[in-house]
Structure formats: structure tokens, C-alpha cells
């Protein structure tokens, strides 16, 4: 007699993802910003597998009180020093003291304004020393046929983590954001993104050991929207989330993005 084939229930648990919303200098008013957080908070209930991190303009501080289990807050940049007479800057300790948990570091728009690899390393160190999770942005400004962009990526990762003691290196997130994709109509191909993430993973593995290479979450950013997010998420096993600009700050685009992530 034929034995019955047991029915095995495959768990349908979705992979955990970060959705980091980089609002840059938007929206225009605190009222609009509150409305976006309200939208995110409702969506977060359906997105149990997603941790949403909002990095609003620093002045929109009252938003931080809307922090919840799955909608967290961060800064768009911090200073490399913990204190100092630096007009216009904010310190990591100040971000932490109002409930911020993350900070972007080395975003291409900051690097374009003079932030160096050395500055990025100092900021990563400072962020970790005050208990913030740095989201380190790396990315080449062009993809050359000879593969020089690989060296750019390696150098950016190495210099960001060089000042950090090894036991804290596992606490960073790295966002791959090729400069030419930021604000562009489309992201690069999935295979180009995948290749860059593998390069970053290999640097982490080779420089700091297998466990750092395994645990540091790698995000992708640059022209992510509702049309591209699913394909990128499903095709790249090493991907742990997204850093999103425009599509995180325009209501309809954000709504569509959140639906696509379900
Ligand atoms: P974008 O920006 O999504 O508008 O391309 C991404 C970023 O600058 O982080």
C-alpha cells in the first residue's frame, strides 16, 4: 500500500526589510510631515516584516514623539564631534537625546558638499559612541568599463569602518547608492545592484571577518519606487532594505511604495 505523502507546511514568513525614508529638505510644512507619518503608521500595521526609519529635516522634531514599534526616527547627518561651537550643525548625542535611533552618514549629497571619506569615518564612530545606528551611504559616481568603481566602493566602506572598534562594526547598516541613480528615472539593473552588494559584502568579509560580512544589513537606494521595489527585493537575497528619497515624501508615491512592499 502506498504510504501517504505528509503535507509539510512551508512557513511563509517574509524577509525582514528596512525602509529608510530620506526626506532631505521636504516636505514644506510640519503639517504635511505629520500627515506622511500618519500614513506610514497605518501602513506599518500591515507591514510586520518592515522596519520603517524616517529621517526628516532636523527642525521637524515634534515628529519624533510619533515614534512607534515599527516607525523609528533618525537624522540625515550628524557632526563628527560630540560637542563644539559649530553653527548650524547637530550632534549625534542631541539626536539620541530626543529619541532618534539612526543617522545617515556620507549621503552623496553631503559628500558633494565636501564631506570626505575621513569625515564619514569620524561620523560613523561618533554615531556609534552615542548609541545611534549609522546608515553609511556608499556609491560610485560612474560605472566605468575597467571596474574602477569597485575600488571606489571598497575604499568608501573601509574608510567608514576604519575608526570603529571591531565589536561595533556589526552595528552599522550600509546603503549602496550609486550617485547617478539618485534622483534618476530608473534604478540600475538588478544585476548591477546585486554585483555592488556582493563587492561590499566581500570587503566586509575580507577586512573584518565572516560574521561581520554576514550580519551587516545592506540596503539599496537610488530611484526606488513602487515599480522597482519588488523586483529588487525579490531578486537579491543579500538585500535587507531600501533607502528612498522622492518616493518617501510624495503622498501618492509613498502609498504605492508601501502597497508594493506588502
Ligand atoms: P531618490 O533618492 O530615491 O529620490 O533617488 C535617494 C536618496 O537620495 O537617498
Short mmCIF file of C-alpha atoms and ligand atoms in Angstrom, two decimals:
data_model
loop_
_atom_site.label_atom_id
_atom_site.label_comp_id
_atom_site.label_asym_id
_atom_site.label_seq_id
_atom_site.Cartn_x
_atom_site.Cartn_y
_atom_site.Cartn_z
CA UNK A 1 0.00 0.00 0.00
CA UNK A 2 1.28 3.46 -0.90
CA UNK A 3 2.17 5.47 2.15
CA UNK A 4 0.64 8.90 2.37
CA UNK A 5 2.90 11.83 1.48
CA UNK A 6 2.97 14.09 4.53
CA UNK A 7 1.85 17.62 3.87
CA UNK A 8 4.57 19.96 5.05
CA UNK A 9 3.52 23.48 5.77
CA UNK A 10 6.18 25.82 4.47
CA UNK A 11 6.40 28.91 6.64
CA UNK A 12 5.51 31.96 4.56
CA UNK A 13 7.50 34.34 6.71
CA UNK A 14 8.69 37.31 4.71
CA UNK A 15 12.28 38.51 4.89
CA UNK A 16 12.79 41.45 7.23
CA UNK A 17 13.40 44.72 5.39
CA UNK A 18 14.36 48.26 6.37
CA UNK A 19 12.58 51.09 4.62
CA UNK A 20 14.64 54.21 5.29
CA UNK A 21 12.88 57.39 4.23
CA UNK A 22 15.30 60.20 3.45
CA UNK A 23 13.14 63.30 3.31
CA UNK A 24 16.00 65.66 2.52
CA UNK A 25 14.63 69.26 2.67
CA UNK A 26 10.98 68.15 2.23
CA UNK A 27 8.07 68.48 2.89
CA UNK A 28 7.45 72.21 3.18
CA UNK A 29 5.48 72.17 6.42
CA UNK A 30 5.33 70.26 9.67
CA UNK A 31 1.65 69.64 8.97
CA UNK A 32 2.45 67.79 5.73
CA UNK A 33 5.17 65.86 7.54
CA UNK A 34 2.71 64.74 10.23
CA UNK A 35 0.31 63.53 7.54
CA UNK A 36 3.06 61.41 6.00
CA UNK A 37 3.88 59.87 9.38
CA UNK A 38 0.20 59.10 9.88
CA UNK A 39 0.17 57.29 6.53
CA UNK A 40 3.32 55.37 7.43
CA UNK A 41 1.95 54.40 10.85
CA UNK A 42 -1.21 52.92 9.35
CA UNK A 43 0.76 51.03 6.69
CA UNK A 44 3.24 49.75 9.27
CA UNK A 45 0.49 47.65 10.83
CA UNK A 46 0.22 45.66 7.58
CA UNK A 47 3.99 45.52 7.09
CA UNK A 48 5.09 43.39 10.01
CA UNK A 49 8.29 42.46 8.13
CA UNK A 50 9.36 46.09 7.57
CA UNK A 51 11.14 48.46 9.94
CA UNK A 52 10.43 52.00 8.79
CA UNK A 53 13.07 54.62 9.63
CA UNK A 54 12.17 58.22 8.84
CA UNK A 55 14.96 60.77 8.52
CA UNK A 56 13.11 64.09 8.44
CA UNK A 57 14.61 67.58 8.36
CA UNK A 58 16.11 68.16 11.82
CA UNK A 59 13.71 71.01 12.60
CA UNK A 60 10.69 68.70 12.43
CA UNK A 61 11.49 67.50 15.91
CA UNK A 62 7.86 67.15 17.12
CA UNK A 63 7.55 64.17 14.75
CA UNK A 64 9.85 62.17 17.00
CA UNK A 65 7.04 61.87 19.55
CA UNK A 66 5.12 59.82 16.94
CA UNK A 67 7.74 57.06 17.20
CA UNK A 68 6.29 53.57 17.42
CA UNK A 69 7.45 49.98 17.36
CA UNK A 70 7.86 49.98 13.60
CA UNK A 71 8.19 53.66 12.72
CA UNK A 72 11.54 54.87 14.04
CA UNK A 73 13.43 58.10 13.50
CA UNK A 74 16.87 59.22 12.51
CA UNK A 75 18.89 62.22 11.38
CA UNK A 76 20.03 62.95 7.84
CA UNK A 77 23.50 63.79 9.07
CA UNK A 78 25.33 64.47 12.32
CA UNK A 79 28.56 66.23 13.09
CA UNK A 80 31.75 64.24 13.60
CA UNK A 81 32.26 65.88 17.01
CA UNK A 82 30.07 65.17 20.04
CA UNK A 83 30.09 68.86 21.16
CA UNK A 84 31.52 72.06 19.74
CA UNK A 85 30.96 75.63 18.62
CA UNK A 86 29.60 74.69 15.20
CA UNK A 87 26.80 76.94 13.98
CA UNK A 88 24.12 75.03 12.14
CA UNK A 89 25.33 71.52 12.99
CA UNK A 90 23.60 68.91 15.14
CA UNK A 91 25.35 66.32 17.25
CA UNK A 92 24.67 62.62 17.47
CA UNK A 93 24.16 62.96 21.23
CA UNK A 94 21.40 65.52 20.59
CA UNK A 95 19.70 63.20 18.10
CA UNK A 96 19.84 60.35 20.60
CA UNK A 97 18.55 62.55 23.42
CA UNK A 98 15.27 63.25 21.57
CA UNK A 99 14.61 59.62 20.65
CA UNK A 100 16.43 59.34 17.33
CA UNK A 101 17.99 55.93 16.81
CA UNK A 102 19.63 56.20 13.40
CA UNK A 103 21.59 58.63 11.29
CA UNK A 104 22.50 58.69 7.65
CA UNK A 105 26.23 59.19 7.16
CA UNK A 106 28.02 60.07 3.94
CA UNK A 107 24.99 60.58 1.73
CA UNK A 108 26.14 61.56 -1.77
CA UNK A 109 24.52 64.99 -1.36
CA UNK A 110 26.66 65.57 1.74
CA UNK A 111 29.78 64.22 0.05
CA UNK A 112 29.09 66.62 -2.86
CA UNK A 113 29.21 69.45 -0.30
CA UNK A 114 32.67 68.47 0.83
CA UNK A 115 32.24 65.54 3.22
CA UNK A 116 35.32 63.32 2.79
CA UNK A 117 35.82 59.61 3.43
CA UNK A 118 37.73 60.66 6.56
CA UNK A 119 34.76 62.74 7.80
CA UNK A 120 32.44 59.80 7.15
CA UNK A 121 34.62 57.54 9.33
CA UNK A 122 34.59 60.13 12.14
CA UNK A 123 30.80 60.44 11.96
CA UNK A 124 30.28 56.67 11.98
CA UNK A 125 32.48 56.43 15.06
CA UNK A 126 30.67 59.31 16.80
CA UNK A 127 27.24 57.90 15.95
CA UNK A 128 28.11 54.53 17.44
CA UNK A 129 29.67 56.08 20.51
CA UNK A 130 26.37 57.82 21.38
CA UNK A 131 24.26 54.75 20.62
CA UNK A 132 22.95 55.72 17.17
CA UNK A 133 22.89 53.23 14.30
CA UNK A 134 24.74 54.74 11.35
CA UNK A 135 23.36 54.10 7.88
CA UNK A 136 26.51 54.51 5.85
CA UNK A 137 25.91 55.60 2.27
CA UNK A 138 28.43 54.49 -0.32
CA UNK A 139 28.33 54.56 -4.09
CA UNK A 140 30.35 55.33 -7.17
CA UNK A 141 29.68 58.37 -9.32
CA UNK A 142 30.09 56.42 -12.55
CA UNK A 143 30.41 52.80 -13.69
CA UNK A 144 33.49 52.59 -15.80
CA UNK A 145 34.20 49.59 -18.03
CA UNK A 146 37.52 48.91 -16.27
CA UNK A 147 35.82 48.37 -12.95
CA UNK A 148 37.39 51.29 -11.11
CA UNK A 149 34.09 51.80 -9.32
CA UNK A 150 34.86 48.64 -7.37
CA UNK A 151 37.91 50.34 -5.83
CA UNK A 152 35.80 53.41 -5.01
CA UNK A 153 33.27 51.25 -3.18
CA UNK A 154 35.95 49.31 -1.33
CA UNK A 155 37.67 52.49 -0.20
CA UNK A 156 34.42 54.08 0.97
CA UNK A 157 33.50 51.02 3.03
CA UNK A 158 36.99 50.67 4.50
CA UNK A 159 37.31 54.32 5.48
CA UNK A 160 33.83 54.41 7.01
CA UNK A 161 34.64 51.47 9.27
CA UNK A 162 38.35 52.07 9.88
CA UNK A 163 37.94 54.11 13.10
CA UNK A 164 35.32 51.73 14.52
CA UNK A 165 36.30 49.05 17.08
CA UNK A 166 35.56 45.58 15.73
CA UNK A 167 32.82 44.74 18.24
CA UNK A 168 30.81 47.76 16.98
CA UNK A 169 31.24 47.10 13.26
CA UNK A 170 28.28 44.73 13.25
CA UNK A 171 26.04 47.63 14.37
CA UNK A 172 26.14 49.61 11.12
CA UNK A 173 23.88 49.45 8.08
CA UNK A 174 25.37 50.10 4.66
CA UNK A 175 23.31 51.65 1.87
CA UNK A 176 24.59 51.26 -1.68
CA UNK A 177 23.54 54.39 -3.56
CA UNK A 178 25.26 54.94 -6.91
CA UNK A 179 25.38 58.71 -7.36
CA UNK A 180 23.96 58.58 -10.90
CA UNK A 181 20.85 56.73 -9.67
CA UNK A 182 19.88 59.32 -7.04
CA UNK A 183 17.04 61.37 -8.46
CA UNK A 184 17.17 59.40 -11.74
CA UNK A 185 14.18 57.99 -13.62
CA UNK A 186 15.16 54.34 -13.05
CA UNK A 187 17.47 52.40 -10.79
CA UNK A 188 20.34 50.45 -12.39
CA UNK A 189 19.66 46.85 -13.41
CA UNK A 190 19.12 44.29 -10.69
CA UNK A 191 22.36 42.57 -11.68
CA UNK A 192 24.34 45.82 -11.32
CA UNK A 193 22.89 46.41 -7.85
CA UNK A 194 23.50 42.79 -6.90
CA UNK A 195 27.10 42.94 -8.05
CA UNK A 196 27.79 46.06 -5.98
CA UNK A 197 26.25 44.49 -2.87
CA UNK A 198 28.44 41.43 -3.34
CA UNK A 199 31.50 43.68 -3.59
CA UNK A 200 30.54 45.39 -0.31
CA UNK A 201 29.87 42.04 1.37
CA UNK A 202 33.26 40.75 0.25
CA UNK A 203 35.08 43.81 1.64
CA UNK A 204 33.33 43.33 4.99
CA UNK A 205 34.16 39.63 4.98
CA UNK A 206 37.79 40.04 3.91
CA UNK A 207 38.59 43.02 6.14
CA UNK A 208 36.63 42.26 9.28
CA UNK A 209 35.71 38.59 9.21
CA UNK A 210 32.92 36.27 8.14
CA UNK A 211 30.47 37.24 10.85
CA UNK A 212 30.61 40.98 10.03
CA UNK A 213 30.18 40.09 6.36
CA UNK A 214 27.12 38.04 7.27
CA UNK A 215 25.32 40.33 9.71
CA UNK A 216 25.73 43.88 8.40
CA UNK A 217 22.47 44.74 6.59
CA UNK A 218 22.93 46.01 3.04
CA UNK A 219 20.37 48.42 1.61
CA UNK A 220 19.91 49.82 -1.85
CA UNK A 221 18.96 53.43 -2.66
CA UNK A 222 18.54 55.49 -5.81
CA UNK A 223 15.32 55.91 -7.84
CA UNK A 224 13.45 53.28 -5.83
CA UNK A 225 9.68 53.45 -6.28
CA UNK A 226 6.64 51.22 -6.34
CA UNK A 227 7.53 49.89 -9.81
CA UNK A 228 11.06 48.76 -8.94
CA UNK A 229 10.92 47.84 -5.27
CA UNK A 230 9.51 44.33 -5.53
CA UNK A 231 11.78 43.12 -8.29
CA UNK A 232 14.87 44.36 -6.45
CA UNK A 233 13.70 42.91 -3.12
CA UNK A 234 12.83 39.52 -4.58
CA UNK A 235 15.86 39.13 -6.85
CA UNK A 236 18.68 39.97 -4.43
CA UNK A 237 18.99 37.60 -1.46
CA UNK A 238 21.69 39.76 0.16
CA UNK A 239 19.43 42.83 0.22
CA UNK A 240 18.00 43.93 3.58
CA UNK A 241 16.09 47.03 2.58
CA UNK A 242 15.88 50.36 0.81
CA UNK A 243 16.88 53.99 1.22
CA UNK A 244 14.24 56.04 -0.53
CA UNK A 245 14.14 59.74 -1.32
CA UNK A 246 11.37 61.10 -3.59
CA UNK A 247 9.03 58.14 -3.29
CA UNK A 248 9.03 58.50 0.51
CA UNK A 249 7.92 62.10 0.63
CA UNK A 250 5.18 62.40 -2.01
CA UNK A 251 1.94 61.04 -0.65
CA UNK A 252 0.76 59.02 -3.65
CA UNK A 253 4.21 57.63 -4.41
CA UNK A 254 4.65 56.65 -0.76
CA UNK A 255 1.27 54.96 -0.64
CA UNK A 256 2.10 52.98 -3.80
CA UNK A 257 5.52 52.04 -2.43
CA UNK A 258 4.04 50.75 0.81
CA UNK A 259 1.44 48.71 -1.09
CA UNK A 260 4.18 47.20 -3.29
CA UNK A 261 6.08 46.13 -0.17
CA UNK A 262 3.18 44.12 1.25
P1 LIG B 1 15.79 59.07 -4.69
O1 LIG B 1 16.86 59.49 -3.61
O2 LIG B 1 15.01 57.91 -4.13
O3 LIG B 1 14.95 60.29 -4.88
O4 LIG B 1 16.54 58.69 -5.94
C1 LIG B 1 17.52 58.53 -2.84
C2 LIG B 1 18.45 59.18 -1.86
O5 LIG B 1 18.97 60.27 -2.16
O6 LIG B 1 18.69 58.66 -0.78
#
